[in-house]
Coordinates of C-alpha atoms in Angstrom, one line a residue:
Chain A
M182 CA 0.3 0.0 -0.2
I183 CA 2.7 2.3 0.9
L184 CA 4.6 1.9 -2.3
S185 CA 1.7 1.8 -4.3
L186 CA 2.3 4.6 -6.9
D187 CA -1.1 5.9 -7.8
R188 CA -1.3 8.9 -9.7
S189 CA -2.1 11.3 -6.9
R190 CA 0.9 10.2 -5.3
I191 CA 3.0 10.7 -8.4
F192 CA 1.5 14.2 -8.6
V193 CA 1.8 15.1 -5.3
L194 CA 5.6 13.9 -5.2
V195 CA 6.4 15.6 -7.9
L196 CA 5.1 19.1 -6.5
L197 CA 6.7 18.8 -3.6
A198 CA 10.2 17.8 -5.7
A199 CA 9.2 20.7 -7.4
L200 CA 8.7 23.2 -4.6
A201 CA 11.3 21.7 -2.6
L202 CA 14.1 22.5 -6.0
L203 CA 12.4 25.7 -6.8
P204 CA 14.9 27.7 -4.9
I205 CA 18.1 26.4 -5.9
V206 CA 16.8 26.8 -10.0
A207 CA 15.4 30.3 -9.4
T208 CA 19.3 30.8 -7.4
L209 CA 20.7 29.5 -10.2
G210 CA 18.3 31.2 -13.0
G211 CA 19.3 34.6 -11.1
E212 CA 15.8 35.1 -10.5
E213 CA 16.1 35.3 -6.6
F214 CA 12.9 37.4 -6.8
Y215 CA 10.8 34.2 -6.8
I216 CA 11.9 32.6 -3.6
G217 CA 10.4 34.9 -1.5
Q218 CA 7.3 34.9 -3.9
F219 CA 6.5 31.2 -3.3
R220 CA 7.8 31.8 0.6
R221 CA 4.6 33.8 0.8
I222 CA 2.4 31.4 -1.4
L223 CA 4.0 28.2 1.0
I224 CA 2.7 30.5 3.8
F225 CA -1.2 31.2 2.5
A226 CA -0.9 27.2 1.1
I227 CA -0.7 26.1 4.9
A228 CA -3.5 28.9 5.9
A229 CA -5.5 27.0 3.0
I230 CA -5.0 23.7 4.3
S231 CA -6.1 24.6 8.0
L232 CA -8.8 25.7 6.5
D233 CA -9.5 22.5 4.2
L234 CA -9.8 20.6 8.0
I235 CA -13.0 21.9 8.8
L236 CA -14.4 23.1 5.2
G237 CA -13.3 20.2 3.7
Y238 CA -13.6 17.6 6.1
G239 CA -15.7 19.0 8.7
G240 CA -18.3 20.6 6.3
M241 CA -18.0 23.8 8.2
V242 CA -18.4 26.5 5.7
S243 CA -16.4 29.3 7.8
L244 CA -16.3 32.7 6.3
G245 CA -14.4 34.3 8.9
H246 CA -10.7 31.9 8.8
A247 CA -8.8 34.9 8.0
A248 CA -9.3 36.7 11.5
F249 CA -7.0 33.2 12.9
V250 CA -4.7 34.0 10.2
G251 CA -4.9 37.9 11.4
V252 CA -4.4 37.1 15.0
G253 CA -1.3 34.9 14.6
A254 CA 0.2 37.4 12.6
Y255 CA -0.6 40.1 15.4
V256 CA 1.0 38.0 18.1
V257 CA 4.4 37.8 16.3
A258 CA 4.4 41.7 15.2
I259 CA 3.1 42.6 18.9
L260 CA 5.8 40.8 20.6
V261 CA 8.5 41.8 18.2
H262 CA 7.2 45.2 18.3
H263 CA 7.2 45.2 22.3
A264 CA 10.8 43.8 22.2
N265 CA 12.1 46.9 20.0
E266 CA 10.7 49.1 21.9
E267 CA 11.6 47.4 25.6
T268 CA 7.8 47.7 26.7
L269 CA 5.8 45.5 28.1
F270 CA 2.6 44.1 26.7
L271 CA -0.5 45.4 28.2
G272 CA 2.0 46.2 31.3
F273 CA 3.3 43.0 32.0
I274 CA 4.3 40.5 29.2
P275 CA 7.7 41.5 27.7
G276 CA 8.2 40.7 24.0
T277 CA 10.4 38.4 22.3
F278 CA 12.6 38.5 19.0
E279 CA 12.6 34.7 19.3
P280 CA 10.1 32.9 16.8
L281 CA 10.2 29.6 18.6
I282 CA 8.7 31.6 21.2
T283 CA 6.4 34.3 18.6
W284 CA 5.5 31.6 16.5
P285 CA 3.9 28.8 19.0
L286 CA 2.6 31.8 20.9
A287 CA 0.5 32.7 17.8
M288 CA -0.4 29.1 17.0
L289 CA -1.8 29.2 20.9
V290 CA -3.6 32.7 20.8
A291 CA -5.4 31.9 17.7
G292 CA -6.2 28.5 18.3
A293 CA -7.6 30.1 21.8
F294 CA -9.8 32.4 19.5
A295 CA -11.1 29.9 17.6
F296 CA -12.1 28.1 20.6
V297 CA -14.1 30.7 21.8
I298 CA -15.7 31.5 18.6
G299 CA -16.5 28.3 17.6
L300 CA -17.8 27.4 21.0
I301 CA -20.8 30.0 20.1
S302 CA -20.9 29.5 16.4
L303 CA -20.8 25.6 16.4
R304 CA -24.3 25.9 18.4
T305 CA -25.5 27.1 15.0
S306 CA -25.5 25.2 11.5
G307 CA -26.0 26.6 7.7
V308 CA -26.1 30.2 6.8
Y309 CA -26.0 30.9 10.1
F310 CA -23.2 29.6 11.1
I311 CA -21.3 31.3 7.6
M312 CA -22.7 34.8 8.8
I313 CA -22.1 34.3 12.6
T314 CA -18.1 33.0 11.5
L315 CA -18.4 36.3 9.3
A316 CA -19.3 38.4 11.9
F317 CA -16.7 37.3 15.0
A318 CA -13.9 38.0 12.1
Q319 CA -15.5 41.1 11.6
M320 CA -15.2 42.1 15.5
V321 CA -11.3 41.3 15.4
Y322 CA -10.9 42.9 12.2
Y323 CA -12.5 46.0 13.9
V324 CA -10.6 46.0 17.5
F325 CA -7.4 46.1 15.3
V326 CA -8.4 48.6 13.1
S327 CA -9.3 50.5 16.2
W328 CA -6.3 49.6 17.9
R329 CA -4.0 52.4 17.5
T330 CA -1.1 51.4 20.1
Y331 CA -0.5 48.5 17.0
G332 CA -0.6 51.0 14.2
G333 CA -4.6 50.7 13.8
D334 CA -5.7 51.0 10.0
D335 CA -2.1 52.1 9.3
G336 CA -0.8 48.6 10.5
L337 CA 2.4 47.7 12.2
R338 CA 5.8 47.9 11.1
F339 CA 8.8 46.3 12.6
R340 CA 12.1 45.3 12.6
G341 CA 14.0 42.0 13.8
G342 CA 12.5 38.6 14.4
D343 CA 14.1 37.2 11.9
T344 CA 16.5 34.9 13.9
L345 CA 15.8 31.5 14.5
A346 CA 16.4 29.4 17.6
G347 CA 19.2 32.1 18.1
F348 CA 21.8 31.2 14.7
I349 CA 19.6 30.1 12.1
D350 CA 19.4 33.6 9.9
L351 CA 15.5 34.0 8.5
G352 CA 16.4 37.4 6.7
D353 CA 18.2 35.0 4.1
D354 CA 15.7 34.0 1.6
L355 CA 16.7 30.9 1.0
T356 CA 16.9 29.7 4.5
F357 CA 13.9 31.1 5.4
Y358 CA 12.1 29.6 2.5
Y359 CA 13.3 25.8 3.3
V360 CA 12.1 26.9 7.5
V361 CA 8.4 27.7 5.7
F362 CA 8.8 24.3 3.5
A363 CA 9.5 21.9 6.6
V364 CA 6.3 23.8 8.4
L365 CA 4.3 23.4 5.2
L366 CA 5.5 19.2 5.4
A367 CA 4.8 18.8 9.3
V368 CA 1.5 20.4 8.4
L369 CA 0.9 18.2 5.8
Y370 CA 2.1 15.2 7.4
L371 CA 0.2 15.4 10.7
G372 CA -2.9 16.8 9.3
R373 CA -2.7 13.6 7.2
R374 CA -2.4 11.5 10.5
L375 CA -5.2 14.2 12.1
V376 CA -7.4 13.1 9.2
K377 CA -6.9 9.3 9.0
S378 CA -7.4 9.0 12.4
R379 CA -10.3 8.2 14.6
F380 CA -11.1 11.5 15.0
G381 CA -10.4 12.4 11.4
R382 CA -12.8 9.7 10.8
V383 CA -15.7 11.4 13.1
I384 CA -15.4 14.6 11.8
E385 CA -16.1 13.6 8.3
G386 CA -19.2 11.5 9.6
C387 CA -20.3 15.0 11.3
R388 CA -20.4 16.2 8.0
E389 CA -22.4 13.5 6.2
N390 CA -24.6 13.0 8.3
E391 CA -24.3 14.7 11.9
R392 CA -27.4 13.4 13.6
R393 CA -26.1 9.6 13.1
M394 CA -23.1 10.4 14.6
R395 CA -24.8 11.6 17.9
A396 CA -26.7 8.4 17.5
L397 CA -23.7 6.4 17.2
G398 CA -22.4 8.0 20.4
F399 CA -20.5 10.6 19.6
P400 CA -21.0 14.1 21.0
S401 CA -20.5 15.3 17.6
Y402 CA -20.5 19.0 19.1
R403 CA -16.6 19.1 21.0
Y404 CA -15.7 17.1 18.2
K405 CA -16.4 19.5 15.7
L406 CA -15.3 21.9 18.3
A407 CA -12.0 20.5 18.7
A408 CA -11.4 20.4 14.9
F409 CA -12.1 24.1 14.5
T410 CA -9.8 24.8 17.2
I411 CA -6.7 22.9 15.6
A412 CA -7.3 24.8 12.2
G413 CA -7.4 28.2 14.0
A414 CA -4.3 27.4 15.6
V415 CA -2.7 26.4 12.4
A416 CA -3.9 29.5 10.6
G417 CA -2.6 31.3 13.4
L418 CA 1.1 29.2 12.6
A419 CA 0.6 30.7 9.3
G420 CA 0.1 34.5 10.3
G421 CA 3.2 34.0 12.3
L422 CA 4.9 33.1 9.4
F423 CA 3.5 35.4 7.2
A424 CA 4.3 38.5 9.5
T425 CA 8.0 37.4 10.1
H426 CA 8.0 37.2 5.9
E427 CA 6.7 40.9 5.6
A428 CA 8.3 42.4 9.0
Y429 CA 4.5 44.4 8.3
I430 CA 1.5 43.8 9.4
S431 CA -2.1 45.4 8.8
P432 CA -6.0 44.8 9.6
S433 CA -6.3 44.0 6.0
I434 CA -5.0 40.7 6.3
M435 CA -8.0 39.7 7.8
H436 CA -10.6 41.5 6.1
W437 CA -13.6 39.2 5.4
T438 CA -12.6 38.8 1.2
R439 CA -9.3 37.5 2.5
S440 CA -11.3 34.5 4.0
G441 CA -13.3 34.4 0.4
D442 CA -9.6 33.9 -0.9
L443 CA -8.4 31.1 1.3
I444 CA -12.1 29.6 0.2
I445 CA -11.0 29.9 -3.6
M446 CA -7.7 28.3 -2.9
V447 CA -9.1 25.3 -1.2
I448 CA -11.8 24.8 -4.0
L449 CA -9.7 25.6 -6.6
G450 CA -6.8 22.8 -5.9
G451 CA -10.1 20.4 -4.5
M452 CA -11.8 20.5 -1.1
G453 CA -11.3 17.4 1.9
T454 CA -7.5 16.7 -0.1
L455 CA -4.8 18.2 2.3
Y456 CA -2.7 18.8 -1.2
G457 CA -5.5 20.2 -3.3
P458 CA -5.5 23.6 -1.0
L459 CA -1.7 23.7 -1.8
V460 CA -2.1 23.7 -5.3
G461 CA -5.0 26.0 -5.2
A462 CA -2.8 28.5 -3.0
V463 CA 0.0 28.4 -5.8
V464 CA -2.2 28.1 -8.8
F465 CA -4.3 31.2 -7.2
M466 CA -1.6 33.9 -5.9
L467 CA 0.6 33.0 -9.1
M468 CA -3.0 34.4 -11.1
E469 CA -3.3 37.4 -8.0
K470 CA 0.7 38.2 -8.9
F471 CA 1.5 37.7 -12.5
L472 CA -2.1 38.4 -14.2
P473 CA -2.2 41.6 -13.3
D474 CA 1.0 42.2 -15.5
Y475 CA -0.8 41.3 -18.7
T476 CA -4.6 43.3 -18.1
Q477 CA -4.9 44.8 -15.1
H478 CA -9.0 44.0 -14.9
W479 CA -7.8 40.0 -14.5
Q480 CA -10.5 39.8 -12.1
I481 CA -13.2 40.4 -14.5
V482 CA -12.4 36.9 -15.9
F483 CA -11.3 35.2 -13.3
G484 CA -14.9 36.4 -11.5
P485 CA -16.9 34.0 -14.0
V486 CA -14.3 31.4 -13.8
L487 CA -14.9 30.9 -10.4
V488 CA -18.7 30.5 -11.1
L489 CA -17.5 28.2 -14.0
I490 CA -15.6 25.9 -11.8
V491 CA -18.3 25.9 -9.0
L492 CA -20.5 24.7 -11.8
F493 CA -18.8 22.5 -13.7
A494 CA -15.4 21.3 -11.7
R495 CA -16.2 21.0 -8.0
R496 CA -13.5 18.4 -7.8
G497 CA -11.4 20.9 -8.2
V498 CA -7.7 20.7 -9.6
F499 CA -6.8 18.3 -7.1
G500 CA -9.7 16.3 -8.1
W501 CA -8.4 15.7 -11.5
V502 CA -5.6 13.5 -10.9
L503 CA -7.3 11.6 -7.9
P504 CA -9.2 8.2 -9.0
A505 CA -12.8 9.2 -9.2
R506 CA -14.4 7.9 -5.8
A507 CA -11.6 9.5 -3.2
G508 CA -11.4 12.7 -1.7
G509 CA -14.8 13.7 -3.0
R510 CA -16.8 15.8 -1.1
G511 CA -20.1 15.1 1.1
H512 CA -23.4 16.6 0.0
G513 CA -24.5 17.9 3.3
Chain B
M269 CA -26.2 63.5 26.0
P270 CA -28.3 66.7 25.4
L271 CA -31.8 66.0 24.4
L272 CA -31.3 68.0 20.8
L273 CA -28.2 65.5 20.0
F274 CA -30.3 63.1 21.1
L275 CA -33.3 63.2 18.8
E276 CA -31.0 64.0 15.7
Q277 CA -28.9 61.0 16.2
T278 CA -32.4 58.8 16.7
L279 CA -33.5 60.2 13.2
N280 CA -29.8 59.5 11.7
G281 CA -30.4 55.8 13.5
L282 CA -33.7 55.5 11.5
Q283 CA -32.5 56.7 8.5
F284 CA -29.2 54.1 8.5
G285 CA -32.2 51.3 9.7
V286 CA -34.4 51.7 6.9
T287 CA -31.5 51.8 4.0
L288 CA -30.3 48.5 6.0
F289 CA -34.1 47.6 5.4
L290 CA -34.5 47.9 2.1
M291 CA -31.1 45.8 1.2
A292 CA -32.4 43.1 3.8
A293 CA -36.0 42.8 2.6
G294 CA -34.7 41.2 -0.8
L295 CA -31.4 39.4 0.6
T296 CA -34.1 37.5 3.1
L297 CA -36.3 36.8 0.6
V298 CA -33.7 35.1 -1.7
L299 CA -32.2 33.4 1.1
G300 CA -36.0 32.3 2.6
I301 CA -37.5 31.1 -0.5
M302 CA -34.4 29.9 -2.5
N303 CA -32.2 28.9 0.3
M304 CA -29.5 30.6 -1.5
V305 CA -26.7 33.0 -0.2
N306 CA -26.2 35.9 -2.2
L307 CA -22.8 37.5 -1.6
A308 CA -23.0 39.4 -4.5
H309 CA -26.4 41.6 -3.2
G310 CA -23.9 44.1 -2.5
A311 CA -22.7 44.8 -6.3
F312 CA -26.5 45.7 -7.0
Y313 CA -26.3 48.4 -4.3
M314 CA -23.2 50.1 -6.0
L315 CA -24.5 49.2 -9.2
G316 CA -27.6 51.4 -8.6
A317 CA -25.3 54.2 -6.9
Y318 CA -23.4 54.3 -10.1
F319 CA -26.6 54.5 -12.8
A320 CA -27.9 56.9 -10.7
A321 CA -24.6 59.4 -10.2
T322 CA -24.0 59.2 -14.2
L323 CA -27.8 59.6 -14.9
V324 CA -28.4 62.8 -13.0
P325 CA -26.3 65.1 -15.3
I326 CA -27.7 63.7 -18.2
T327 CA -31.2 63.5 -17.2
G328 CA -31.2 66.8 -15.3
S329 CA -34.1 64.9 -13.1
F330 CA -33.3 63.2 -9.6
F331 CA -36.7 61.2 -9.6
M332 CA -36.1 60.3 -13.3
S333 CA -32.6 58.7 -12.3
V334 CA -33.7 57.1 -9.6
V335 CA -36.2 55.2 -11.7
L336 CA -33.8 54.4 -14.4
A337 CA -31.4 53.2 -12.0
L338 CA -33.8 50.8 -10.6
A339 CA -35.0 49.8 -14.0
G340 CA -31.3 48.9 -15.0
A341 CA -30.3 47.7 -11.5
A342 CA -33.2 45.1 -12.1
A343 CA -32.6 44.1 -15.1
V344 CA -29.1 43.5 -14.3
G345 CA -30.1 41.1 -11.8
L346 CA -32.3 39.4 -13.9
L347 CA -29.3 39.0 -16.2
T348 CA -27.5 37.5 -13.5
E349 CA -30.2 35.4 -12.2
M350 CA -30.7 33.6 -15.3
V351 CA -27.3 32.9 -16.4
A352 CA -25.7 32.2 -13.3
L353 CA -27.6 32.2 -10.2
R354 CA -30.4 29.7 -11.4
T355 CA -28.2 26.4 -11.6
L356 CA -27.3 27.4 -8.3
Y357 CA -30.2 27.3 -6.1
S358 CA -30.0 23.1 -5.4
R359 CA -26.0 23.4 -4.7
D360 CA -25.4 23.8 -1.1
H361 CA -24.5 27.0 0.7
L362 CA -20.6 26.7 0.0
D363 CA -20.9 26.1 -3.8
Q364 CA -23.5 29.6 -3.7
V365 CA -20.8 31.8 -1.4
L366 CA -18.1 30.7 -3.8
A367 CA -19.8 31.5 -6.9
T368 CA -21.3 34.5 -5.9
F369 CA -17.9 35.7 -4.2
G370 CA -17.1 35.1 -8.0
L371 CA -19.9 37.5 -9.2
I372 CA -18.7 40.6 -6.8
L373 CA -14.8 40.2 -8.4
F374 CA -16.6 40.2 -11.6
F375 CA -18.9 43.5 -10.7
R376 CA -16.2 45.4 -9.1
E377 CA -13.9 44.9 -12.1
L378 CA -16.7 45.9 -14.4
V379 CA -17.5 49.1 -12.2
K380 CA -13.4 50.0 -12.5
I381 CA -13.6 49.5 -16.0
V382 CA -16.2 51.5 -16.7
W383 CA -16.2 54.8 -13.8
G384 CA -12.6 54.3 -13.0
P385 CA -11.2 53.4 -9.5
I386 CA -11.6 56.9 -8.2
A387 CA -14.9 57.5 -5.9
I388 CA -17.5 59.7 -7.3
F389 CA -19.9 62.5 -5.3
M390 CA -23.3 63.1 -5.8
D391 CA -24.8 65.5 -4.5
V392 CA -27.9 65.8 -2.7
P393 CA -30.8 67.0 -5.0
D394 CA -31.6 70.7 -5.1
L395 CA -35.1 70.3 -3.9
F396 CA -34.0 68.5 -1.0
S397 CA -31.1 69.9 0.1
G398 CA -32.3 72.4 2.8
R399 CA -32.7 71.8 6.5
V400 CA -35.9 71.9 8.3
E401 CA -36.5 72.6 12.2
I402 CA -38.5 69.5 13.2
V403 CA -37.9 70.7 16.6
P404 CA -37.1 74.3 17.3
G405 CA -33.4 74.9 17.6
A406 CA -32.4 71.8 16.0
P407 CA -32.4 71.6 11.8
Y408 CA -32.5 68.5 10.4
P409 CA -31.3 67.8 6.6
V410 CA -34.3 67.6 4.2
Y411 CA -33.0 64.6 2.0
R412 CA -32.1 62.3 5.3
L413 CA -36.0 63.1 5.9
L414 CA -36.7 61.6 2.6
V415 CA -34.7 58.7 2.9
L416 CA -36.7 57.9 6.2
A417 CA -40.0 58.4 4.0
V418 CA -39.1 56.4 1.3
G419 CA -38.2 53.9 3.4
V420 CA -41.0 53.6 5.5
T421 CA -43.1 53.7 2.1
V422 CA -41.3 50.8 0.6
G423 CA -41.9 48.6 3.8
G424 CA -45.5 49.4 4.0
F425 CA -45.9 48.4 0.0
L426 CA -43.8 45.1 0.9
W427 CA -45.7 44.6 3.7
W428 CA -49.0 45.3 1.4
L429 CA -47.4 42.8 -1.4
I430 CA -46.8 40.1 1.0
T431 CA -49.8 40.0 3.0
R432 CA -52.6 41.2 0.6
T433 CA -51.5 40.2 -2.8
R434 CA -51.6 36.6 -4.8
L435 CA -48.1 37.2 -6.0
G436 CA -46.9 37.7 -2.4
M437 CA -49.3 34.5 -1.1
L438 CA -47.2 33.0 -3.8
I439 CA -44.1 34.0 -2.3
R440 CA -44.7 33.0 1.2
A441 CA -46.5 29.9 0.3
G442 CA -43.2 29.2 -1.7
A443 CA -40.6 29.8 1.5
S444 CA -42.8 27.0 3.3
N445 CA -42.9 24.3 0.4
R446 CA -41.5 25.1 -3.0
E447 CA -41.9 21.6 -4.1
M448 CA -45.6 21.8 -3.3
V449 CA -46.1 25.2 -4.7
G450 CA -44.9 23.8 -8.0
A451 CA -46.7 20.5 -7.9
L452 CA -49.8 23.2 -8.1
G453 CA -48.7 24.7 -11.1
V454 CA -46.7 27.5 -10.3
D455 CA -43.9 28.5 -12.9
I456 CA -41.7 28.6 -9.3
K457 CA -38.7 29.7 -11.8
R458 CA -40.4 32.7 -12.9
L459 CA -41.7 33.7 -9.2
Y460 CA -37.8 32.9 -8.4
T461 CA -36.3 35.2 -10.9
L462 CA -39.4 38.0 -10.1
V463 CA -38.3 38.1 -6.4
F464 CA -34.4 38.2 -7.1
A465 CA -35.5 41.4 -9.7
L466 CA -37.5 43.2 -6.7
G467 CA -34.5 42.5 -4.2
C468 CA -32.1 43.9 -6.9
A469 CA -33.9 46.6 -7.5
L470 CA -34.5 47.5 -3.6
A471 CA -31.0 47.2 -3.1
A472 CA -30.2 49.7 -6.0
L473 CA -33.1 51.9 -4.0
A474 CA -30.5 51.8 -1.0
G475 CA -27.7 52.4 -3.2
V476 CA -29.0 55.5 -4.8
M477 CA -30.4 56.8 -1.5
A478 CA -27.0 56.2 0.2
G479 CA -25.3 58.3 -2.7
P480 CA -25.6 61.8 -1.8
L481 CA -25.1 61.2 2.1
Y482 CA -21.8 59.1 1.9
V483 CA -19.4 58.5 -1.2
V484 CA -19.9 56.4 -4.4
D485 CA -17.2 53.9 -4.6
I486 CA -15.9 50.2 -5.5
G487 CA -16.3 49.2 -2.0
M488 CA -19.3 50.6 -1.0
G489 CA -21.3 47.4 -1.3
D490 CA -19.1 45.2 0.8
D491 CA -19.2 46.8 3.6
I492 CA -23.2 47.4 4.0
L493 CA -23.8 43.4 2.7
I494 CA -22.0 42.4 5.8
K495 CA -24.4 44.6 8.1
T496 CA -27.4 43.5 5.9
F497 CA -26.4 40.0 6.7
V498 CA -25.8 40.6 10.8
V499 CA -29.7 42.4 10.3
I500 CA -31.2 39.4 8.5
V501 CA -29.5 36.8 10.7
I502 CA -30.8 39.0 13.7
G503 CA -34.6 38.9 12.2
G504 CA -34.5 35.5 11.0
I505 CA -34.0 34.5 7.7
G506 CA -36.8 34.7 5.4
S507 CA -38.8 37.1 7.7
V508 CA -38.9 40.8 5.8
R509 CA -41.2 41.4 9.2
G510 CA -37.8 40.5 11.4
A511 CA -35.8 42.5 8.8
F512 CA -37.6 45.4 9.4
V513 CA -37.7 45.1 13.3
A514 CA -33.3 44.1 13.5
A515 CA -33.2 46.7 10.7
I516 CA -34.2 49.5 12.8
I517 CA -32.2 47.9 16.0
V518 CA -29.0 47.5 14.4
G519 CA -29.4 51.1 12.7
M520 CA -29.9 52.5 15.9
V521 CA -26.9 50.3 17.8
D522 CA -24.8 51.7 15.0
T523 CA -25.4 54.9 15.1
F524 CA -25.4 55.5 18.8
G525 CA -22.7 53.4 18.8
R526 CA -20.8 56.0 17.2
I527 CA -22.1 58.5 19.5
L528 CA -21.2 57.3 22.8
P529 CA -17.8 55.7 23.0
S530 CA -16.4 59.5 21.8
Q531 CA -18.8 60.8 25.3
F532 CA -16.8 58.2 27.1
G533 CA -13.6 59.1 25.4
L534 CA -13.0 55.7 23.3
S535 CA -12.4 55.6 19.8
A536 CA -15.3 55.3 17.1
T537 CA -13.9 52.8 15.2
I538 CA -14.8 50.4 18.4
A539 CA -19.0 51.3 17.9
E540 CA -18.1 48.7 14.7
L541 CA -18.0 45.9 17.3
A542 CA -21.6 46.9 18.5
I543 CA -24.0 45.2 16.1
Y544 CA -21.4 42.0 16.1
I545 CA -21.8 41.5 19.2
L546 CA -25.3 42.3 19.5
M547 CA -25.8 39.4 16.5
A548 CA -23.4 37.1 18.7
A549 CA -25.7 37.2 21.2
V550 CA -29.1 36.8 19.4
L551 CA -27.7 34.1 18.1
F552 CA -26.6 32.6 21.2
W553 CA -30.0 32.7 22.9
K554 CA -31.9 32.3 19.5
P555 CA -30.0 30.2 17.0
R556 CA -32.7 31.0 14.4
G557 CA -33.3 34.7 14.6
L558 CA -35.8 36.8 16.4
F559 CA -38.7 36.1 14.3
P560 CA -37.9 32.2 12.8
A561 CA -39.7 32.2 9.7
A562 CA -42.2 29.2 9.6
G563 CA -41.4 26.2 7.6

């Protein structure tokens, strides 16, 4: 089974190998510009994968996922900001530059946000769930828009926070790329373990038929809440990486249309597949980056294309290489 | 708070409330009857404002421009429904969210191409540009009173349409059980198209009325769309009555939310939080909104 090389497995291996080799090829070709570009893409891929956990596997249409990315990003930004200023956050928490502290904290805080938001949101379902996740994301958005200490609407620019474990220089494009790539691999591996586990099966069961899962004795609410929290924490990690990548953060990262972008990445690549969102993030962000070079108005084409994808190609790019049965989605 | 300021803000709150209601009425019907999440509703708000802003200098008549803008938005809505949305009714919410998000991108870019990325300013029509003293010592813009009157009139019209006419009866019946209505020989497809176009016209009306008060730009539909969803969810999906009550509540909370913090030395943007907290609280205690529609 492990050695069986079906089409999807080959596809994934080729994709990951290409991503692993990309910086080397780019450096040899003198196009270092692409390294930073793809690092950004990989970071968003992590966020999209985290969304896939609840959207694809759990069937929870959350329209507020960008808020967790934003919270994670602000955790890193605020800690580094205070380390620079040598002041205390809220008067008692010292800042720090160390990503080994800031990134896990970004996960922790974003996970805590996801837990509280999930606690209330998951009581509802359907349209109400979509709307309440959106509403909570807007709340978080406006908190940061009005929080003048950290730049408010203008955002927060900061220096430092790019030396990992005291000796790994993230300021170096190549090094930081491979750090992000390693995080992505870890997220993919652990994500895969998670969805193949009993826990993952229960989550999928809740997507297909929640009432039946409850009748079988599974406390579906708690399972879904756990999944929602994990997804939020991973999104927070992506946010933390993003803050370090940009050395700048503004509330626009968590505008509700950003959550829409994340959903697009998941669907474009193929939801409920984990690798799909990675493909989707690559495709979407390359389009976002390079199509404006050809026409400034690429969205007038992309919008209808999105409608067509929904109508005719629901399985996404990754769905094409998958065997017909696996990785499909539920009808819930 | 001084009494005059309180009165003025109450009127502002009511006026914003009826604007929200115009948006929410169409959207809640589409959502309730067709079970369709339409993120692109804000686009018709934007289109209405742009149409009117363009037509006013051409026709020279505010009233004419409004009528034409509504007709234009309804026509675009009709076309959108027939081309793209009709096939989505039977799909799940995720597909609808995604496809209508695609429509937002399309319409935004279209507006950017036609009108350019810079905001347009729309003048208050001369006839309504003055101020009146409803209460001695507190002059209030006539135009805002007009918006209020239009909103209340449309609200009354909708109430009449839905509770007193055959069309309204079919709409209500469709919301309760669409298969049954179809089986009884009603052309449910045409009914849906009609309701959708009506919703688009109402959204355009809201956009036209808001045009002179705020600014006509690409993002204008995004912000109000979210607030409209808050209204619908608080009111209960599918309930026009609920939408009206919730719109007034949200309009009031939003308006006073902007005033009160400054009275206590807080930043005004924190007020944006108020309506979302309100919505979360309502959903926590009443997961189906204040006026859950039957069926």
